[in-house]
CSV table of C-alpha atoms in Angstrom, one decimal:
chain,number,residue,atom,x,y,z
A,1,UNK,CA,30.7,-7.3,-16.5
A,2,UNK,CA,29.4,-10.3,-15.0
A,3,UNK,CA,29.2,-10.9,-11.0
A,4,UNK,CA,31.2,-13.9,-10.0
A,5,UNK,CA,28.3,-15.4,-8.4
A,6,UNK,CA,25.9,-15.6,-11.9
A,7,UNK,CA,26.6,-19.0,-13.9
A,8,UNK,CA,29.1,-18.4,-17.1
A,9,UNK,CA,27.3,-18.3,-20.4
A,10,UNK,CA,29.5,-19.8,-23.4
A,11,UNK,CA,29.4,-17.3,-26.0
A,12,UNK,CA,30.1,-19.5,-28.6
A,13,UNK,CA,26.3,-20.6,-28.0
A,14,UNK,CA,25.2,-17.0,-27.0
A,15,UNK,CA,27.0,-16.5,-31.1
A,16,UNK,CA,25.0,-19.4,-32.8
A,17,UNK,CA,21.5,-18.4,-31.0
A,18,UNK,CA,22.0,-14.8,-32.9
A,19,UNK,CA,23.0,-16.1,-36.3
A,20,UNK,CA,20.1,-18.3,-36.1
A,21,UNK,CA,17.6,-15.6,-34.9
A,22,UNK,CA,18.4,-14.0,-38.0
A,23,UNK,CA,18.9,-16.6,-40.2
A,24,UNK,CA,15.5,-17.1,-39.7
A,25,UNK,CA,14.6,-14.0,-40.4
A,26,UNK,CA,12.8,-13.6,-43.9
A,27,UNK,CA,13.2,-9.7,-43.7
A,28,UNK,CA,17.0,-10.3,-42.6
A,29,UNK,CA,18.8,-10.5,-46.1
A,30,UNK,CA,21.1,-14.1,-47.0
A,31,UNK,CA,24.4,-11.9,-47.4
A,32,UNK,CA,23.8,-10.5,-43.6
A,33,UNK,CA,23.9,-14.2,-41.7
A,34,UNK,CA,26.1,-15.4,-44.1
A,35,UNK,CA,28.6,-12.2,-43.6
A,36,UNK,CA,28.3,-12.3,-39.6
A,37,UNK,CA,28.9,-16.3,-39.7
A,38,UNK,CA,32.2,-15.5,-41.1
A,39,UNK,CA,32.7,-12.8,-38.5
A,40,UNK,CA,31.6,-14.5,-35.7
A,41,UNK,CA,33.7,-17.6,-36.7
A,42,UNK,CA,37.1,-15.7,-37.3
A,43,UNK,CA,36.4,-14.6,-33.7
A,44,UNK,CA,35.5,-18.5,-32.4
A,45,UNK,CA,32.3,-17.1,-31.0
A,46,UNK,CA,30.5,-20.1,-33.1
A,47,UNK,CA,30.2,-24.2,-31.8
A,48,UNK,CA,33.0,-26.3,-32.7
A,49,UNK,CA,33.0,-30.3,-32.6
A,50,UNK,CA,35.0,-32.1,-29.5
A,51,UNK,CA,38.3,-31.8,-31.2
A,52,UNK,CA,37.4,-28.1,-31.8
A,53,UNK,CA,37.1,-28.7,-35.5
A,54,UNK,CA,34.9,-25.9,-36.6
A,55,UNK,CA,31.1,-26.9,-37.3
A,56,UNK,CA,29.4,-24.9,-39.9
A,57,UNK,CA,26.2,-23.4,-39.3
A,58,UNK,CA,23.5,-25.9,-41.0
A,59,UNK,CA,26.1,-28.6,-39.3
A,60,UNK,CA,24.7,-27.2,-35.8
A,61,UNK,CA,21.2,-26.9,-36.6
A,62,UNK,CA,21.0,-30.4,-37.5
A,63,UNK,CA,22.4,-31.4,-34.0
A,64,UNK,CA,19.9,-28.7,-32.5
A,65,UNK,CA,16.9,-29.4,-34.1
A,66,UNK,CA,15.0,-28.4,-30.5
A,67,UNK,CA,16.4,-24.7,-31.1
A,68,UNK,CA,13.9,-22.6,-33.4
A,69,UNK,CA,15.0,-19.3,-34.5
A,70,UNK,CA,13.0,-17.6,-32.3
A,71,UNK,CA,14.8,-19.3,-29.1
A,72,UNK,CA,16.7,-16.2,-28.5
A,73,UNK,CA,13.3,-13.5,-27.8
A,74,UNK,CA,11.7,-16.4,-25.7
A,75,UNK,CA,15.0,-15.9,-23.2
A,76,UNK,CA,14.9,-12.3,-23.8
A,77,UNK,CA,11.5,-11.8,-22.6
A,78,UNK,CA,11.8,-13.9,-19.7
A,79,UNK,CA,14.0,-10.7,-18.4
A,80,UNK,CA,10.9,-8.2,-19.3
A,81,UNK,CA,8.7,-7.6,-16.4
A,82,UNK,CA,4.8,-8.3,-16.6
A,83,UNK,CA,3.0,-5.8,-18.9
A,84,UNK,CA,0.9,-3.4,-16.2
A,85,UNK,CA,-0.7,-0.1,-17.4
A,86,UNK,CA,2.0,1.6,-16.3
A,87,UNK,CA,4.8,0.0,-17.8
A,88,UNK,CA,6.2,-0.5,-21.5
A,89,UNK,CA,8.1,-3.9,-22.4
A,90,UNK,CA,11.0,-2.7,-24.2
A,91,UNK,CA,14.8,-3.6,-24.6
A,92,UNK,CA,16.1,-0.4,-24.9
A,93,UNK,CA,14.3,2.7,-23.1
A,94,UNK,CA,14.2,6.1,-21.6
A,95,UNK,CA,14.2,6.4,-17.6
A,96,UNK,CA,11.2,5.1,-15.9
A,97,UNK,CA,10.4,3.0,-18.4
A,98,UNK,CA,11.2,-0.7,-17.7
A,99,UNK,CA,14.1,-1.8,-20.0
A,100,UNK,CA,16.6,-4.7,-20.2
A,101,UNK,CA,19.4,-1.4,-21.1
A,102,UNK,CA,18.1,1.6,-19.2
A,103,UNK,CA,20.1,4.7,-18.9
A,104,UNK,CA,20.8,4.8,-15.7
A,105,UNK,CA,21.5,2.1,-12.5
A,106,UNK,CA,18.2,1.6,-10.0
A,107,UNK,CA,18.2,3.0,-7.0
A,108,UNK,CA,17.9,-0.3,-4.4
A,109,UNK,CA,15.1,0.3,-1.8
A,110,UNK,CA,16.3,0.0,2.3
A,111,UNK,CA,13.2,-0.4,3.3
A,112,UNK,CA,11.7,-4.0,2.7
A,113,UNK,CA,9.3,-4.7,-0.2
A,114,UNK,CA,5.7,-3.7,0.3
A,115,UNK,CA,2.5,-4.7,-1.6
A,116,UNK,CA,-0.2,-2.2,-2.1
A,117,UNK,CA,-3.0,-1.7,-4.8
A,118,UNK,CA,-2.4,2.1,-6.2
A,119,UNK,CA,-1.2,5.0,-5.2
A,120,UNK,CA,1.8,6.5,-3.2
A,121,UNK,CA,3.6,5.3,-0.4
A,122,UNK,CA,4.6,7.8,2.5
A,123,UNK,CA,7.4,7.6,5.1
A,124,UNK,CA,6.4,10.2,7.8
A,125,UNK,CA,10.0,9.1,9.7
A,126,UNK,CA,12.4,9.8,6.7
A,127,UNK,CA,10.0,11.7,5.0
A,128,UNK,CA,10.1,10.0,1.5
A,129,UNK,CA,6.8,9.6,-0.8
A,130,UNK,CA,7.4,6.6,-3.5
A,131,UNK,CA,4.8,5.2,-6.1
A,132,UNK,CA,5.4,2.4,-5.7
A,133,UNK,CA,2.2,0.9,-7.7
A,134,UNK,CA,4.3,0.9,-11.2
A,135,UNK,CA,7.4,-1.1,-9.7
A,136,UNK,CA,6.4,-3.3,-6.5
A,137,UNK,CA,2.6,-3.9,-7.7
A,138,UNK,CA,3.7,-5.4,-11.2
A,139,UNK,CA,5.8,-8.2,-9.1
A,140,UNK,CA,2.7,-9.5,-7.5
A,141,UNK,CA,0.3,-11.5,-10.2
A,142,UNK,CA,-3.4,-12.8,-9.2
A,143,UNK,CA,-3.3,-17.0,-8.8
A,144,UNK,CA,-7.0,-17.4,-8.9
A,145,UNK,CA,-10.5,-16.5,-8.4
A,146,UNK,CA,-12.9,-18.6,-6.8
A,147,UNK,CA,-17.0,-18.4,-6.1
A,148,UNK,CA,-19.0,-20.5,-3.7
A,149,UNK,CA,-20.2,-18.2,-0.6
A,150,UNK,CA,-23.7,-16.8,-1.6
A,151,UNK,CA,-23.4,-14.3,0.8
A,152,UNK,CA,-20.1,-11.8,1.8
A,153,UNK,CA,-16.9,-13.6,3.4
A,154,UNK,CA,-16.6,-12.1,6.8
A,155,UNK,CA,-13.3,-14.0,7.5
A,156,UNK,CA,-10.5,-16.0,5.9
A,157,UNK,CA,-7.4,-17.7,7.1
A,158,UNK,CA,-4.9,-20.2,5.7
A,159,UNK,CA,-3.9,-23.9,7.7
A,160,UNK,CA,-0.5,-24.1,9.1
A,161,UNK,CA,0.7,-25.7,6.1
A,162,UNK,CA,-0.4,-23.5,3.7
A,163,UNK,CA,-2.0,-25.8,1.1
A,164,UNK,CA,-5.7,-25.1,2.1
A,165,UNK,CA,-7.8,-21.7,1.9
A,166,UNK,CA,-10.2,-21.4,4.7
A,167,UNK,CA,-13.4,-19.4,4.1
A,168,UNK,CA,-16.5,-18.1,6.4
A,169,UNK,CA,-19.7,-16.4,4.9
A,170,UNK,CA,-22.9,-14.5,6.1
A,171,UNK,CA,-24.3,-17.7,4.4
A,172,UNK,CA,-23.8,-19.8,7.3
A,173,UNK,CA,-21.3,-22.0,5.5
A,174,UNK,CA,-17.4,-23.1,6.2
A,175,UNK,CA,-15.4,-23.6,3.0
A,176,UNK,CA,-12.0,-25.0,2.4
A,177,UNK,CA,-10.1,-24.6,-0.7
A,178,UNK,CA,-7.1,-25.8,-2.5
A,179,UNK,CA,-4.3,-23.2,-2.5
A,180,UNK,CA,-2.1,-25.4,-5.3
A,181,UNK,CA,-5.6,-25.6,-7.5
A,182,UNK,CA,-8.4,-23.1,-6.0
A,183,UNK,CA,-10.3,-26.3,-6.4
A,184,UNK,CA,-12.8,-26.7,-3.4
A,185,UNK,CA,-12.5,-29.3,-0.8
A,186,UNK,CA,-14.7,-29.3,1.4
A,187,UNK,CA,-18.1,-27.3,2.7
A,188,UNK,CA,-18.4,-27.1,6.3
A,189,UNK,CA,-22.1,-27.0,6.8
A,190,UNK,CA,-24.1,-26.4,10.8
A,191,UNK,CA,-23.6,-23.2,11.4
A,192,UNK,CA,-27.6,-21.6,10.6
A,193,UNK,CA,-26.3,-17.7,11.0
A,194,UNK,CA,-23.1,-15.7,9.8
A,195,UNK,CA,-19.6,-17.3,10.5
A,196,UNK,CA,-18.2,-14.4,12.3
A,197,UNK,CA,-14.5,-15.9,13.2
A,198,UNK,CA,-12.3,-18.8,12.6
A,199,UNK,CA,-8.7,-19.9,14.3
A,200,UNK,CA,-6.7,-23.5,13.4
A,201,UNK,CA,-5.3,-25.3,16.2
A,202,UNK,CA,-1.2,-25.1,17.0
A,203,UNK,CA,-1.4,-29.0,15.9
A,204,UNK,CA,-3.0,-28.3,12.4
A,205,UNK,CA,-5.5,-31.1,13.3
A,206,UNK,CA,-8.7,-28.7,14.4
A,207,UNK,CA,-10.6,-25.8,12.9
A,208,UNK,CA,-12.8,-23.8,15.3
A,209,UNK,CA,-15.6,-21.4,13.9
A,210,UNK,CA,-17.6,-18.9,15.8
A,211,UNK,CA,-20.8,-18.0,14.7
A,212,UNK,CA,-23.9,-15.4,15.2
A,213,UNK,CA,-26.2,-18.4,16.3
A,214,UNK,CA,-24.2,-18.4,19.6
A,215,UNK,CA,-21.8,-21.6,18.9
A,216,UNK,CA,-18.4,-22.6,18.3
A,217,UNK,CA,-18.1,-25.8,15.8
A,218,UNK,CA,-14.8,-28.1,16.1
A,219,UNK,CA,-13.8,-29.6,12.8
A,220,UNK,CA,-11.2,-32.2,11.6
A,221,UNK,CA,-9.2,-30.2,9.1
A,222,UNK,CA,-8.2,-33.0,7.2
A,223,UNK,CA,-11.6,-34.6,6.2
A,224,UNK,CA,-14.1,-31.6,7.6
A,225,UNK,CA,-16.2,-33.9,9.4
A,226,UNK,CA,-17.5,-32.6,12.4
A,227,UNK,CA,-16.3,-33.1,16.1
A,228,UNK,CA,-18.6,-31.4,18.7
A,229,UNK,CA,-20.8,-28.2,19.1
A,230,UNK,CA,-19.5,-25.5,22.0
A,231,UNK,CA,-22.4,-23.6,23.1
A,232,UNK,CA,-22.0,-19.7,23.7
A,233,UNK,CA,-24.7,-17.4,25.5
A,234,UNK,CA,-24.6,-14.3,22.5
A,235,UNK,CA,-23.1,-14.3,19.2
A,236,UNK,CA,-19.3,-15.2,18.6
A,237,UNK,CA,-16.6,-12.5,18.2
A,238,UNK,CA,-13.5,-14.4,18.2
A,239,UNK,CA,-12.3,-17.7,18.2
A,240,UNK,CA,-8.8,-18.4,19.5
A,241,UNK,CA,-6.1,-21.4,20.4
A,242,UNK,CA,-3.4,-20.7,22.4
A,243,UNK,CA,-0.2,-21.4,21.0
A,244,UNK,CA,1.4,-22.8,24.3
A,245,UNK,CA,1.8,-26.5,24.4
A,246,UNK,CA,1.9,-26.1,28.6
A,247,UNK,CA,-1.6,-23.8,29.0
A,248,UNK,CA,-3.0,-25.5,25.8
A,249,UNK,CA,-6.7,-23.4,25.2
A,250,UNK,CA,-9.5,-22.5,23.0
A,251,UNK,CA,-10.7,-19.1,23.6
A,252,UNK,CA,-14.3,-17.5,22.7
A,253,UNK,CA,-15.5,-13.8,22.8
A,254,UNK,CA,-19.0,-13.3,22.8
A,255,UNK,CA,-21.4,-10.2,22.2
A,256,UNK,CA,-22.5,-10.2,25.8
A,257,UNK,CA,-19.2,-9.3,27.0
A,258,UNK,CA,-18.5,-13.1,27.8
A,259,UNK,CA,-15.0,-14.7,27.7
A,260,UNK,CA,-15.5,-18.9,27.9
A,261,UNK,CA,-12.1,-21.4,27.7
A,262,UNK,CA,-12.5,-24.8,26.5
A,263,UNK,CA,-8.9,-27.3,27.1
A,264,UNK,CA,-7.7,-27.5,23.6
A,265,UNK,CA,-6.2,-31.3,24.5
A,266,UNK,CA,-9.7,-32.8,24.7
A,267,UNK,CA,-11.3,-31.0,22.0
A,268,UNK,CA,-10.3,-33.8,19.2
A,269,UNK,CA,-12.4,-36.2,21.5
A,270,UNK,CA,-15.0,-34.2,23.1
A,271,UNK,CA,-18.6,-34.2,23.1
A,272,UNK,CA,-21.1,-31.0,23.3
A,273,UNK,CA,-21.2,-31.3,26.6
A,274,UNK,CA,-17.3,-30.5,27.3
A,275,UNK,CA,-17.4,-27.9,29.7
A,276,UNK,CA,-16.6,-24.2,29.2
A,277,UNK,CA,-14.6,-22.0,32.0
A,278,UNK,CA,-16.0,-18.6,31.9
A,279,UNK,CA,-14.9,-15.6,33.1
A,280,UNK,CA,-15.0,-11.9,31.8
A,281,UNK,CA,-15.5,-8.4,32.7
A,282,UNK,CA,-18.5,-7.3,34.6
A,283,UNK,CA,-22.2,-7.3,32.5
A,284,UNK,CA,-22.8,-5.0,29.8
A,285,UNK,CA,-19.2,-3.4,30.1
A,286,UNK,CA,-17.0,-5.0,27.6
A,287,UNK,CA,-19.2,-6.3,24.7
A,288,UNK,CA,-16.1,-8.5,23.6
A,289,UNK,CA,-14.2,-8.1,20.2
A,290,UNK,CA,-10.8,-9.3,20.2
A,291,UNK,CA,-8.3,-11.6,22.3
A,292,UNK,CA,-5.0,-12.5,22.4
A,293,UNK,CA,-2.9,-14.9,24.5
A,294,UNK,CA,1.0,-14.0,25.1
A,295,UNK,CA,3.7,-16.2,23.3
A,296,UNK,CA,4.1,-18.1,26.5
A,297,UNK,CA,0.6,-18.6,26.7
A,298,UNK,CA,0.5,-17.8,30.8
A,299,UNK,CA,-1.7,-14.7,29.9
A,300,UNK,CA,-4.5,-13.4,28.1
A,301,UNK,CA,-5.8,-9.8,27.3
A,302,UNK,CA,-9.5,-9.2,25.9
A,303,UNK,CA,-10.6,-5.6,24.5
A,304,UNK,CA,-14.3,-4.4,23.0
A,305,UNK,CA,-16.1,-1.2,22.7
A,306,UNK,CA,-15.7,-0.1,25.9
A,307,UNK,CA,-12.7,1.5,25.6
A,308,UNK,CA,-11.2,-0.7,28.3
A,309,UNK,CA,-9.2,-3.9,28.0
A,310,UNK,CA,-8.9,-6.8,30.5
A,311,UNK,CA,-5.7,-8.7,31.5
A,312,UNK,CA,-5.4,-12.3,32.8
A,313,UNK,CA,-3.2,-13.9,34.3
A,314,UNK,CA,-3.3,-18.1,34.3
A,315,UNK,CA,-1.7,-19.9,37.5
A,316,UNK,CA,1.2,-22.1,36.0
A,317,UNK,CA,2.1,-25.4,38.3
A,318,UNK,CA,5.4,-26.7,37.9
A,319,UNK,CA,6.9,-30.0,38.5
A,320,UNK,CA,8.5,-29.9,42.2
A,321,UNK,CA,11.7,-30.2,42.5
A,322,UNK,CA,11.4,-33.3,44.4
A,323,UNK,CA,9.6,-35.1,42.0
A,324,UNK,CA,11.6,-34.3,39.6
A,325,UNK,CA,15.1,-35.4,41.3
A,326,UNK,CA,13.5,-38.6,42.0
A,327,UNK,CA,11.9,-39.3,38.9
């Protein structure tokens, strides 16, 4: 039985699709179609005209010369799932086999859907162990390949948008690419060691990259032209905007345990000389790896190798009251 939500099919045309499938048929005998026409009509499960005359089979297939014989498998198999090594595309099957008719109902996962590459799936809280490699994988499919780096990709990330692919290599080089095409759009080129890290700004307008030769590199993410060159005093670990349109920053980690913090607002127009603020832990104790700011963007935390990690705390000036009431 059908939900009440799914669109109604008309099974006068659900009728005529089968007739034709096996009119068309050259192993399907005349006396068959013909005999099942007559069924299927005593039954009005075939098209009729608009004064619901009855329309006779070759009558139909003239008005439908767009529906081939085989128009009922094409919508069939849009209900089979991808082909994977683990599955069989069949219409009627035993259990845990996919089928449009199996024998039993599926059981409906609590837990959201999760994407994994092989192999089974534990729950140490309720216990459960699921492969879920023959059911979840197959609902994923590949969109494209692409090859441009010379060298490994140490980091990836998308634009705020989603329609371009951002890619850094031990090659030195920044690449964008087309998520709609996997066509390439640009190649960010000035960095002369390994792009290490990469961050977008909130307004979608700004790529930072970090880099082994001890630089951050602003770029227009529209047109990947160049803006200005921050310098760093060891090689680039993280490259980081704050989200917070109030403490608006660009954060870098370096190898020397150094934390520097550029004003994101003046980054679109800034030179190479734009000034860093640097602060970090004490020398040699840190050797920084990752950052974060908080949502609010009124704090930041920095953690390395040293087991240890550093909190911040960023003095916020409000508007005074008074200037506010007389503005």
């Amino acid at each position: 039985m059908l939900s009440s939500d799914r669109l109604p099919v008309d099974r006068r045309e659900l009728g005529f699709l089968v007739l034709h499938w096996l009119a068309g048929d050259l192993n399907v005998p005349a006396e068959v179609a013909s005999t099942l026409e007559r069924e299927l009509r005593s039954r009005n499960c075939l098209p009729t005209t608009a004064s619901n005359a009855p329309l006779s089979y070759s009558d139909q297939t003239a008005r439908c010369p767009h529906i081939t014989p085989d128009h009922l498998l094409r919508l069939v198999q849009q209900l089979l799932p991808r082909p994977s090594p683990v599955s069989v595309g069949t219409l009627i099957a035993p259990p845990g086999i996919h089928s449009l008719v199996p024998n039993a109902a599926p059981k409906r996962l609590r837990r959201s859907r999760l994407m994994v590459s092989a192999g089974p799936f534990h729950s140490a809280r309720h216990g459960v162990t699921a492969d879920f490699s023959a059911g979840v994988w197959t609902a994923y499919k590949p969109l494209a390949s692409v090859l441009g780096h010379r060298g490994p990709i140490y980091c990836v990330c998308f634009d705020l948008t989603g329609t371009r692919l951002i890619t850094g290599a031990d090659d030195g080089v920044v690449k964008m690419w087309c998520t709609h095409t996997a066509l390439l759009l640009h190649s960010l080129c000035g960095h002369n060691r390994e792009v290490t890290d990469m961050a977008v700004s909130p307004d979608n307008e700004l790529l930072a990259t970090g880099s082994n030769d001890r630089t951050v590199r602003i770029w227009q993410l529209a047109t990947g032209l160049p803006v200005c060159v921050l310098q760093c005093s060891a090689a680039v670990t993280q490259v980081l905007f704050s989200s917070s349109h109030l403490l608006p920053w660009l954060l870098a980690t370096a190898e020397d345990s150094s934390v520097r913090l550029w004003p994101a607002q003046h980054l679109a127009w800034a030179t190479d000389e734009l000034e860093a603020v640097v602060c970090g832990p004490p020398q040699g104790r840190l050797a920084a790896q990752c950052a974060a700011f908080s949502p609010g963007g009124t704090q930041m935390v920095v953690s390395g190798r040293g087991g240890v990690m550093f909190v911040w705390q960023f003095p916020v000036v409000l508007p005074s009251s008074s200037s506010s009431s007389s503005s």
